[in-house]
């Protein structure tokens, strides 16, 4: 069952509290938004208006990185990749930014206290997984949670310290072996799962580059874990489920008729999907 | 007690009539940018709209095109959705019961790959409670077979309209393609064949290329351009068509705010539709309704109809 939130999605004028660069080209911004902070669940995203003009026209989707329900604030972690993110990083404290959210369905944290949880973060995929860690710790206790965080090099590892601050067991992997485990974070996951004879009480959560999530999905299905959820980042036009632009091929639950898959909207039916249902291309 | 001190001295008449569909205000939404209303109902009460125009619907479900289907362009976007929809059964059994809860006329955008298919969809919708009009999409630029071929000639357009007219008494609104050399002659053909109203414009065919990968940005290669970038073309076409036919027009193309909408009305549209604007601001349509009323007050007008086609 997807974790569908109770919070009302709407358009909010959010005040930028502050934002700063956390590592080269990666920014963390904190905004006010009591309704979003209180209503959202981990894995959901917001659609941010980056320009006040018509160019660039469309909003940009970003995962909720953290929420503070008491203070009524939320934060985003984003990488500068193009015009939209370049505009966003120029806003200063006090600026008002239009935000639509919270959107999409979050991660399903399961209902068994015996389960163990492994969070696999690749590059900027760490953004939603920080909020997820928070929620897992709150619901099941931090001792049940392990985070595997990967990046190209030590400098490209995101949120490693933040994960550690939660008190969850955190292991890093770098592609260039400059820090932690030398190799892909998926190899680190493989090593973890190979150690176990039975993975049926394991729940895996992942966000990162497409190829990485696909590999996570493959490893998980090999080991027959209880659940393996990934958060997709398809290109979006509306972000609210009306344009059917952001589609992903998903295996059909009800069998019988051709084709055996259907298009689901990442923004409204996802962005979190059970990995075994995804048809990877 | 006869005097009500706070009553509005002059109430503004926002109602319009689109070929028999009574709209409480001149604002609807553009097909394909509002789904079937369900998602948008989280943002506002759909009864506020002059009419609800739903996504293109075909006899059988259509899967649509491969991903990527959308790409942003300067002040606009290209889409090649390929008219993905769950088909007529699903519209009748799942979408209409939801839409019937709202006090707004429903216009169903109809697509087909053959005259027979258009005719059958029209025949089936004729008796469906809550459906007030059919918008005949003869102009979808993103589907290889079918509708585009009809909409690019006066004869093809007339054939589809006649096929539908034979099957239904519902209001017929023919949606015109801008990807033609003489839109007025196609408009005339649609009206002669029995179309009660016209809507325009659909998207303009275009493409986008990524110079670094040297690949097309859309899986379908081409897509339909929408958004503010197309507004000047849409306005010109509304103006041209308004001068050549007598039926009411629904104008659209890049409407983001109330003044954009007013420009379309001045060009000759009786109603307007908000499309891509919904993506940027999901409240755009309702804000535009209020904005048109404010505009009329400021200009000392008492009705929308007073300004239709009044550009000079
Ligand atoms: C549900 C969801 C959650 C996301 N969460 C985050 C997040 O927490 N942090 C973060 O840094 N990014 C996140 N993204 C990706 C982010 O939306 C894009 O990086 C952003 O839209 C790029 O905007 P731009 O104008 O700077 O880049 P553009 O100039 O538009 O494009 C630059 C590059 O980014 C790619 N891109 C554009 N839009 C998207 C998109 N929607 N998804 C993926 N790639 C895109 C383009 O293909 C291009 O290569 C998320 C995307 C989705 C769909
Ligand atoms: C994502 C998307 C899907 C669309 N789907 C349809 C459709 O199913 N049927 C149709 O007649 N027009 C469709 N259109 C065209 C719009 O209804 C409208 O004519 C066009 O976008 C111009 O208006 P705009 O600039 O306000 O978006 C679609 C447009 C977009 C952007
Ligand atoms: S982005 Fe429009 S449906 Fe998902």
Short mmCIF file of C-alpha atoms in Angstrom, two decimals, chain A:
data_model
loop_
_atom_site.label_atom_id
_atom_site.label_comp_id
_atom_site.label_asym_id
_atom_site.label_seq_id
_atom_site.Cartn_x
_atom_site.Cartn_y
_atom_site.Cartn_z
CA UNK A 1 0.00 0.00 0.00
CA UNK A 2 1.42 3.38 -0.90
CA UNK A 3 1.82 5.76 1.94
CA UNK A 4 -0.82 8.29 0.99
CA UNK A 5 -0.69 11.35 3.16
CA UNK A 6 -3.45 13.15 4.96
CA UNK A 7 -2.03 16.60 4.23
CA UNK A 8 -3.91 18.72 1.75
CA UNK A 9 -2.02 19.46 -1.40
CA UNK A 10 -2.29 23.07 -2.45
CA UNK A 11 -0.32 26.08 -3.64
CA UNK A 12 1.60 27.83 -0.91
CA UNK A 13 3.66 31.01 -0.81
CA UNK A 14 6.67 29.84 1.17
CA UNK A 15 9.24 32.14 2.66
CA UNK A 16 12.86 31.18 2.13
CA UNK A 17 14.45 31.09 5.57
CA UNK A 18 17.95 30.52 4.26
CA UNK A 19 19.94 28.49 1.78
CA UNK A 20 23.59 27.63 1.39
CA UNK A 21 25.95 25.41 -0.55
CA UNK A 22 26.63 22.16 1.31
CA UNK A 23 29.15 20.78 -1.15
CA UNK A 24 30.25 22.01 -4.58
CA UNK A 25 27.14 22.58 -6.68
CA UNK A 26 24.74 21.20 -4.07
CA UNK A 27 22.41 23.49 -2.18
CA UNK A 28 20.27 23.09 0.89
CA UNK A 29 17.35 25.46 1.31
CA UNK A 30 14.93 25.82 4.16
CA UNK A 31 11.46 27.27 3.71
CA UNK A 32 8.42 27.99 5.84
CA UNK A 33 5.36 25.93 5.00
CA UNK A 34 3.42 24.66 7.99
CA UNK A 35 0.83 22.78 5.92
CA UNK A 36 3.49 21.04 3.86
CA UNK A 37 5.65 20.25 6.89
CA UNK A 38 2.73 18.80 8.85
CA UNK A 39 0.97 17.00 6.04
CA UNK A 40 3.89 15.42 4.19
CA UNK A 41 5.33 11.92 4.40
CA UNK A 42 8.81 10.80 3.35
CA UNK A 43 9.16 10.28 -0.39
CA UNK A 44 6.77 13.05 -1.33
CA UNK A 45 7.92 16.04 -3.35
CA UNK A 46 7.02 19.65 -4.01
CA UNK A 47 6.80 21.53 -7.30
CA UNK A 48 8.66 24.82 -7.07
CA UNK A 49 8.17 27.89 -9.23
CA UNK A 50 11.73 28.95 -10.00
CA UNK A 51 10.98 31.99 -12.18
CA UNK A 52 8.45 34.78 -11.81
CA UNK A 53 8.37 35.14 -15.60
CA UNK A 54 7.27 32.70 -18.31
CA UNK A 55 10.80 31.53 -19.11
CA UNK A 56 11.56 29.00 -17.78
CA UNK A 57 7.85 28.26 -17.68
CA UNK A 58 7.38 25.05 -15.73
CA UNK A 59 7.81 24.35 -12.05
CA UNK A 60 10.70 22.13 -10.93
CA UNK A 61 10.06 19.06 -8.75
CA UNK A 62 12.18 18.47 -5.64
CA UNK A 63 11.87 15.85 -2.95
CA UNK A 64 11.21 16.87 0.61
CA UNK A 65 14.60 16.49 2.26
CA UNK A 66 13.49 17.17 5.82
CA UNK A 67 10.49 18.57 7.63
CA UNK A 68 10.18 20.20 11.02
CA UNK A 69 6.55 19.74 11.97
CA UNK A 70 6.82 21.90 15.10
CA UNK A 71 8.48 24.86 13.44
CA UNK A 72 6.42 24.40 10.28
CA UNK A 73 9.42 24.34 7.95
CA UNK A 74 10.76 22.00 5.29
CA UNK A 75 13.99 21.76 3.37
CA UNK A 76 15.14 20.81 -0.10
CA UNK A 77 18.53 19.52 -1.21
CA UNK A 78 19.28 20.17 -4.84
CA UNK A 79 22.05 19.97 -7.40
CA UNK A 80 22.71 22.83 -9.80
CA UNK A 81 22.14 21.22 -13.18
CA UNK A 82 20.45 23.82 -15.37
CA UNK A 83 18.59 27.10 -15.60
CA UNK A 84 15.88 26.31 -13.09
CA UNK A 85 18.17 25.27 -10.30
CA UNK A 86 20.47 28.20 -11.13
CA UNK A 87 17.54 30.58 -10.63
CA UNK A 88 16.50 28.85 -7.42
CA UNK A 89 19.92 29.17 -5.81
CA UNK A 90 19.88 32.93 -6.31
CA UNK A 91 16.91 33.51 -4.01
CA UNK A 92 17.84 35.07 -0.67
CA UNK A 93 16.41 34.83 2.82
CA UNK A 94 12.98 36.42 3.03
CA UNK A 95 12.08 35.84 -0.62
CA UNK A 96 8.69 34.29 -1.27
CA UNK A 97 8.62 31.19 -3.46
CA UNK A 98 5.45 29.56 -4.79
CA UNK A 99 5.36 25.85 -3.92
CA UNK A 100 2.76 23.25 -4.89
CA UNK A 101 2.69 20.29 -2.55
CA UNK A 102 2.95 17.93 -0.90
CA UNK A 103 2.72 15.74 -4.01
CA UNK A 104 2.87 12.04 -4.80
CA UNK A 105 2.94 8.99 -2.57
CA UNK A 106 5.64 8.36 -0.01
CA UNK A 107 7.56 5.26 1.04
CA UNK A 108 5.72 2.41 2.72
CA UNK A 109 7.55 1.84 6.00
CA UNK A 110 5.96 -1.56 6.56
CA UNK A 111 4.01 -2.83 9.52
CA UNK A 112 6.30 -5.36 11.11
CA UNK A 113 8.50 -4.41 14.07
CA UNK A 114 10.82 -7.30 13.19
CA UNK A 115 11.80 -5.88 9.82
CA UNK A 116 15.20 -4.38 9.18
CA UNK A 117 15.58 -1.44 6.85
CA UNK A 118 18.38 -0.65 4.42
CA UNK A 119 18.42 2.72 2.71
CA UNK A 120 20.54 2.95 -0.45
CA UNK A 121 21.40 6.49 -1.55
CA UNK A 122 23.21 7.34 -4.77
CA UNK A 123 24.40 10.90 -5.39
CA UNK A 124 21.53 13.35 -5.11
CA UNK A 125 19.16 10.48 -4.40
CA UNK A 126 20.09 11.15 -0.80
CA UNK A 127 17.62 14.07 -0.82
CA UNK A 128 14.38 12.20 0.00
CA UNK A 129 16.18 9.49 1.97
CA UNK A 130 17.12 11.82 4.78
CA UNK A 131 13.44 12.45 5.52
CA UNK A 132 12.87 8.71 5.13
CA UNK A 133 15.55 7.91 7.73
CA UNK A 134 13.90 10.31 10.13
CA UNK A 135 10.56 8.58 9.64
CA UNK A 136 12.03 5.07 9.94
CA UNK A 137 13.84 6.01 13.16
CA UNK A 138 10.67 7.52 14.56
CA UNK A 139 8.54 4.52 13.69
CA UNK A 140 10.88 1.56 14.21
CA UNK A 141 13.95 2.91 16.03
CA UNK A 142 17.28 3.91 14.50
CA UNK A 143 18.88 0.60 15.42
CA UNK A 144 16.73 -1.08 12.77
CA UNK A 145 18.08 1.15 10.01
CA UNK A 146 21.25 0.97 7.93
CA UNK A 147 22.19 3.57 5.33
CA UNK A 148 24.48 2.87 2.41
CA UNK A 149 25.47 6.10 0.75
CA UNK A 150 27.34 6.20 -2.53
CA UNK A 151 29.01 8.79 -4.74
CA UNK A 152 31.67 9.14 -7.40
CA UNK A 153 34.25 10.35 -4.87
CA UNK A 154 34.46 11.49 -1.26
CA UNK A 155 33.49 15.04 -2.25
CA UNK A 156 30.41 13.83 -4.05
CA UNK A 157 28.98 11.95 -1.08
CA UNK A 158 25.85 13.70 0.09
CA UNK A 159 24.36 13.75 3.55
CA UNK A 160 26.75 11.22 5.03
CA UNK A 161 27.16 13.26 8.21
CA UNK A 162 23.46 13.95 8.44
CA UNK A 163 22.70 10.24 8.28
CA UNK A 164 25.27 9.56 11.00
CA UNK A 165 23.76 12.29 13.16
CA UNK A 166 20.49 10.36 13.16
CA UNK A 167 22.39 7.59 14.90
CA UNK A 168 21.79 5.10 12.11
CA UNK A 169 24.55 2.79 10.99
CA UNK A 170 25.98 4.53 7.93
CA UNK A 171 28.43 3.11 5.40
CA UNK A 172 29.89 4.98 2.47
CA UNK A 173 31.00 3.73 -0.92
CA UNK A 174 32.97 5.72 -3.49
CA UNK A 175 33.39 4.75 -7.13
CA UNK A 176 37.01 5.94 -7.12
CA UNK A 177 37.76 4.27 -3.77
CA UNK A 178 38.77 7.62 -2.27
CA UNK A 179 36.76 6.90 0.87
CA UNK A 180 34.89 4.04 2.56
CA UNK A 181 34.09 0.99 0.49
CA UNK A 182 35.83 1.15 -2.88
CA UNK A 183 33.22 0.51 -5.53
CA UNK A 184 29.59 1.14 -6.34
CA UNK A 185 27.08 1.45 -3.53
CA UNK A 186 25.16 -1.36 -5.22
CA UNK A 187 28.18 -3.66 -4.71
CA UNK A 188 28.12 -2.69 -1.06
CA UNK A 189 24.43 -3.62 -0.93
CA UNK A 190 25.20 -6.91 -2.65
CA UNK A 191 27.88 -7.64 -0.04
CA UNK A 192 25.37 -6.92 2.75
CA UNK A 193 22.74 -9.19 1.30
CA UNK A 194 25.19 -11.98 0.47
CA UNK A 195 25.99 -12.18 4.19
CA UNK A 196 22.43 -13.21 4.96
CA UNK A 197 20.86 -16.58 4.43
CA UNK A 198 17.37 -15.12 4.68
CA UNK A 199 16.45 -11.64 3.47
CA UNK A 200 12.71 -11.94 3.92
CA UNK A 201 12.60 -9.48 6.82
CA UNK A 202 14.58 -6.85 4.89
CA UNK A 203 13.04 -3.72 3.49
CA UNK A 204 15.14 -1.78 0.98
CA UNK A 205 14.58 1.83 -0.06
CA UNK A 206 16.51 3.54 -2.79
CA UNK A 207 16.85 6.77 -4.73
CA UNK A 208 19.60 7.73 -7.13
CA UNK A 209 20.61 7.51 -10.78
CA UNK A 210 18.40 5.33 -12.96
CA UNK A 211 21.07 2.68 -13.57
CA UNK A 212 21.82 2.41 -9.89
CA UNK A 213 18.18 1.88 -8.92
CA UNK A 214 17.82 -0.71 -11.63
CA UNK A 215 20.79 -2.59 -10.17
CA UNK A 216 19.32 -2.27 -6.66
CA UNK A 217 16.11 -3.77 -8.02
CA UNK A 218 17.99 -6.68 -9.59
CA UNK A 219 19.93 -7.45 -6.41
CA UNK A 220 16.78 -7.24 -4.31
CA UNK A 221 14.81 -9.62 -6.49
CA UNK A 222 17.73 -12.07 -6.43
CA UNK A 223 17.63 -12.08 -2.63
CA UNK A 224 13.85 -12.10 -2.26
CA UNK A 225 13.65 -9.22 0.16
CA UNK A 226 10.33 -8.28 1.81
CA UNK A 227 10.07 -5.03 -0.10
CA UNK A 228 12.25 -2.96 -2.37
CA UNK A 229 11.03 0.54 -3.11
CA UNK A 230 12.61 3.06 -5.43
CA UNK A 231 11.81 6.70 -6.01
CA UNK A 232 11.81 7.73 -9.69
CA UNK A 233 12.60 11.17 -11.08
CA UNK A 234 11.00 11.28 -14.51
CA UNK A 235 10.65 14.57 -16.31
CA UNK A 236 7.47 16.33 -15.38
CA UNK A 237 5.30 19.02 -16.91
CA UNK A 238 2.42 19.39 -14.43
CA UNK A 239 3.57 17.36 -11.40
CA UNK A 240 -0.06 16.97 -10.33
CA UNK A 241 -1.25 14.05 -12.42
CA UNK A 242 -3.15 15.79 -15.20
CA UNK A 243 -0.84 15.73 -18.25
CA UNK A 244 0.35 12.06 -18.30
CA UNK A 245 3.79 13.28 -19.32
CA UNK A 246 5.86 11.59 -16.61
CA UNK A 247 4.84 8.00 -17.27
CA UNK A 248 6.64 4.78 -16.37
CA UNK A 249 5.86 1.26 -17.59
CA UNK A 250 4.56 -0.72 -14.62
CA UNK A 251 3.63 -4.41 -14.60
CA UNK A 252 -0.09 -4.92 -14.48
CA UNK A 253 -1.47 -6.47 -11.33
CA UNK A 254 -4.47 -8.07 -12.99
CA UNK A 255 -3.30 -10.63 -15.50
CA UNK A 256 -4.87 -11.96 -18.63
CA UNK A 257 -4.94 -9.24 -21.24
CA UNK A 258 -2.23 -7.80 -23.42
CA UNK A 259 -0.05 -5.88 -22.82
CA UNK A 260 1.20 -7.05 -19.43
CA UNK A 261 2.11 -3.52 -18.43
CA UNK A 262 0.48 -0.14 -18.15
CA UNK A 263 1.69 3.43 -17.97
CA UNK A 264 1.59 4.93 -14.49
CA UNK A 265 2.19 8.58 -13.71
CA UNK A 266 5.34 9.05 -11.64
CA UNK A 267 4.02 12.29 -10.13
CA UNK A 268 0.64 10.99 -8.97
CA UNK A 269 0.95 7.18 -8.82
CA UNK A 270 4.59 7.40 -7.61
CA UNK A 271 7.24 8.71 -7.35
CA UNK A 272 7.83 5.70 -5.08
CA UNK A 273 7.19 2.32 -6.69
CA UNK A 274 7.79 -1.28 -5.67
CA UNK A 275 10.90 -2.06 -7.74
CA UNK A 276 9.63 -5.47 -8.84
CA UNK A 277 6.73 -3.82 -10.66
CA UNK A 278 8.89 -1.53 -12.76
CA UNK A 279 9.72 -2.41 -16.33
CA UNK A 280 13.26 -1.04 -16.63
CA UNK A 281 14.45 0.21 -19.98
#
